[in-house]
Amino acid sequence: MKKYFPTEIEPKWQKKWEEEKMYRADDKSDKPKFYTLIEFPYPSGAGLHVGHTRSWSAMDAYSRKKRMEGKNVLYPMGWDAFGLPAENYAIKMKIHPKTVVAENILNFKRQIKSLGMSFDWSREIDTTDPHYYKWTQWIFLKFFEKGLAYQADVPVNWCPFCKTNLADEEVLADGTHERCGTLTEKRMQKQWLLAITKYADRLLEDLRKVDYPNKIRVQQENWIGKSQGIEINFKLKESDIEVAVFTTRPDTIYGTTGLVLAPEHPLVLQILSEKLKIKYENLKEIREYVERSKKKSEIERTSLDKAKTGVSTGLFVINPVSNDEIPLWVGDYVLGWYGKGAVMLVPGHDKRDYEFAKKFDLEIREVIKGGDVKKQPYEGDGVLINSGEFNGQSSKEAAKNITKYIEEHHFGKTMVQYKIRDWVFSRQHYWGEPIPMIHCEKCGTQPVLEKDLPVELPYLEKYEPSGTGESPLSVVSQWVNVKCPKCQGKAKRETDTMPNWAGSNWYYLAYLFASKLKNPNQENIFEENQDVIKHWMPVDVYQGGFEHTTLHLLYSRFVYKFLYDQKIVPNPEPYAKRRVHGIVLGPDGRKMSKSFGNVINPDDIVKVYGADTLRIYEMFMGPFDQTIAWNDNGVEGCFRFLKRIWQLSQSNVSETATSRTLSASLNQTIKKVGQDLEDFKFNTAVAAMMQFINDWQGDEKGLSKADLIRFLAILAPFAPHISEEIYQSFSKNSEFHSIHMEEWPEFDSRLLVKDEVVIVVQVNGKVRENLLIPSSELKNQSYVEEKARKSDKVKAYLDARQVRKVVYIEGKIINFVI
Ligand code: ANZ
Ligand code: ZN
């Protein structure tokens, strides 16, 4: 018998598959298209980790099945290589990021190829290739042309470690940078922004059009944060000045005992400039307070654990509905950018307002019945009291009626507010796409002409961040100083670069025409490739992690919608279906990390057990969307599973038909594996095949050749090499025909039920016989009992003894108690 040496057979088939160009997707095929996508990796110095391999193996199995089902499958791979990790690594190792990226890509590719993934390598892309980022820059110019890319002074999140500004999405709830864990600070700085807020409603609504896991949909909904409310204008006493607030609870308006402005509010700035014709007190305190709150982060300001701070302006405003005169305060728990940057203070029914009122001894008024507001705010709904003509109405009714009253009297109007803010799109870093803009003293900020794209990133010896908030590109005068594209006068290039999310906004489109990216005479690549874009989009299944849900997944949906509006893509959503994978932890149950010494390198597993074992193990280790710890014993077990298949295919295959019982087991397995693969239940699919192997081993005659091939066909997506090797050993074809080109086997539903079942016969709990009983008689205890009594082996025990009781467990055991 031949022995199973995966390290011999695997490279052989990988080479053959590549020669045969088996996994090339065909743009012109008449088979139905199927586009499967995994999040392309950032090629890190550490190489591939077993988390990558798990996710890609799963999608590989899925893609292979789709091919076998007759689909024209596109399963591509590329490199997301700009950004902080490459740059930080380069700085640490003192190697240029360009060199680092090139080396890492080579290593990644070698590793991936050793796993036998069915990627279409002819479509490989690299976001740091100027031929690629030319189009990343082109998309930016489109945004600018449509008024959706703009510069503004905004409070930004500054990471003191990475020395760059970050988008809100890159800052975690505790205020730290998601990449490096450093606590970020708020700074005001002129930045480029993309107007994602203009798409907020569509990004929210269109979640209905796609099939995403619930958790992901909810995370995006919350991040977008739509609030339906009303803006209400309060007049400053003895003046024409109006201050608007945003509230979602107009029903509580009679409970308003103050109005609180954010320190950034324009009225506060006016007060401080002393331009208002009103009497001032507290000016010094207000100024000091505003200065102090500038230093605080948003997290600090809004934290529920921190004591509220504020300062009185000494001024009063009038509640337009109740006509109450109420004090005007400044408090930094109110945010400048949200709503109207001002709130009506309702301490009886809002927790934050309650704390503010307690701290500064402001009145607490109960207007909704439901709790004891002297002790704690009541935030629920209820019946209105102390609310004039609205008394006795429910919160819901009152909210409607008060809104109507306010609108009719022109005191305000309904409005929708979103939590999401425009996307801060500039970074003060070297390793990114230059933003293709030019600043001219005369003409202002001008876009680079399309014909001058790409704006190539110059090769710098010194690329470390300056730390001043200026990009390291700003000191490269030959690059910075250019002619203005409009007046030809002296001008300077924009020196900020794009965030590391820019390249992944459209990479799923780049795969579709990857071979054309290098064409130097390329006109508008999107226009010229409309046919392939229409053919392949949307992505049928996109598989990735949970961690980029409000980053890449949201950003790329936004950019795709924008491209849809430019008539570049045929539909409003890029990904029809999203599936997610869990994380693979180290054998000790902790996150894999060099410092814990618990990192599993896929190379080591492949070297010892082969790629098929690694793939089978990672599918089998647990439910795909759950976080699972690595287990070496599990790897051993999967290796043994493959070895048994190897042996059985040499020792237990027959020229004649498969027995009815084994045939039933095979048909059940085909059915289950097919359904499980569809549902991303990879672990139970493998378990079903393991169960089948037991049945096969226990069967005297074994599998027929035709049935062996059917089994190999369902094994092939999971263990592509061993199934190919065994298949070829049985193949009589003179021309090469791969198992991966076989049709996905049908199951015979008539054969799903076994027609005979083994019943264990016990006497006093001891096994004495195994009987074959027809499936149709399993429910018939007297039939089973009679058969058992007639068996010679059983007879010997029952003769001349009295049977006291017979216990029958249907379809399994019959026990005679004597
Ligand atoms: C009065 C009120 C009474 C409120 C009450 C709530 C309960 P969401 O749902 O998150 O949109 N708010 C408005 N603008 C704010 C700002 N710039 N900074 C901080 N808070 C602000 O929350 C809407 C509520 O958040 C608004 O409704 C307002 O407080 C507060 F019993 O107004 B409410
Ligand atoms: Zn100019």
PDB file of C-alpha atoms in Angstrom, residues 32 161 195 223 241 787 792 799:
ATOM      1  CA  PRO A  32     -23.822  32.122 -14.627  1.00  0.00           C
ATOM      2  CA  PHE A 161       2.374  57.520  18.590  1.00  0.00           C
ATOM      3  CA  ALA A 195     -19.126  64.069   2.720  1.00  0.00           C
ATOM      4  CA  TRP A 223     -22.874  54.156  13.774  1.00  0.00           C
ATOM      5  CA  ILE A 241     -31.071  86.729  18.835  1.00  0.00           C
ATOM      6  CA  LYS A 787     -36.368 -12.058  14.789  1.00  0.00           C
ATOM      7  CA  ASP A 792     -29.218 -18.898  17.252  1.00  0.00           C
ATOM      8  CA  ASP A 799     -33.538 -21.268  26.280  1.00  0.00           C
TER       9      ASP A 799
END
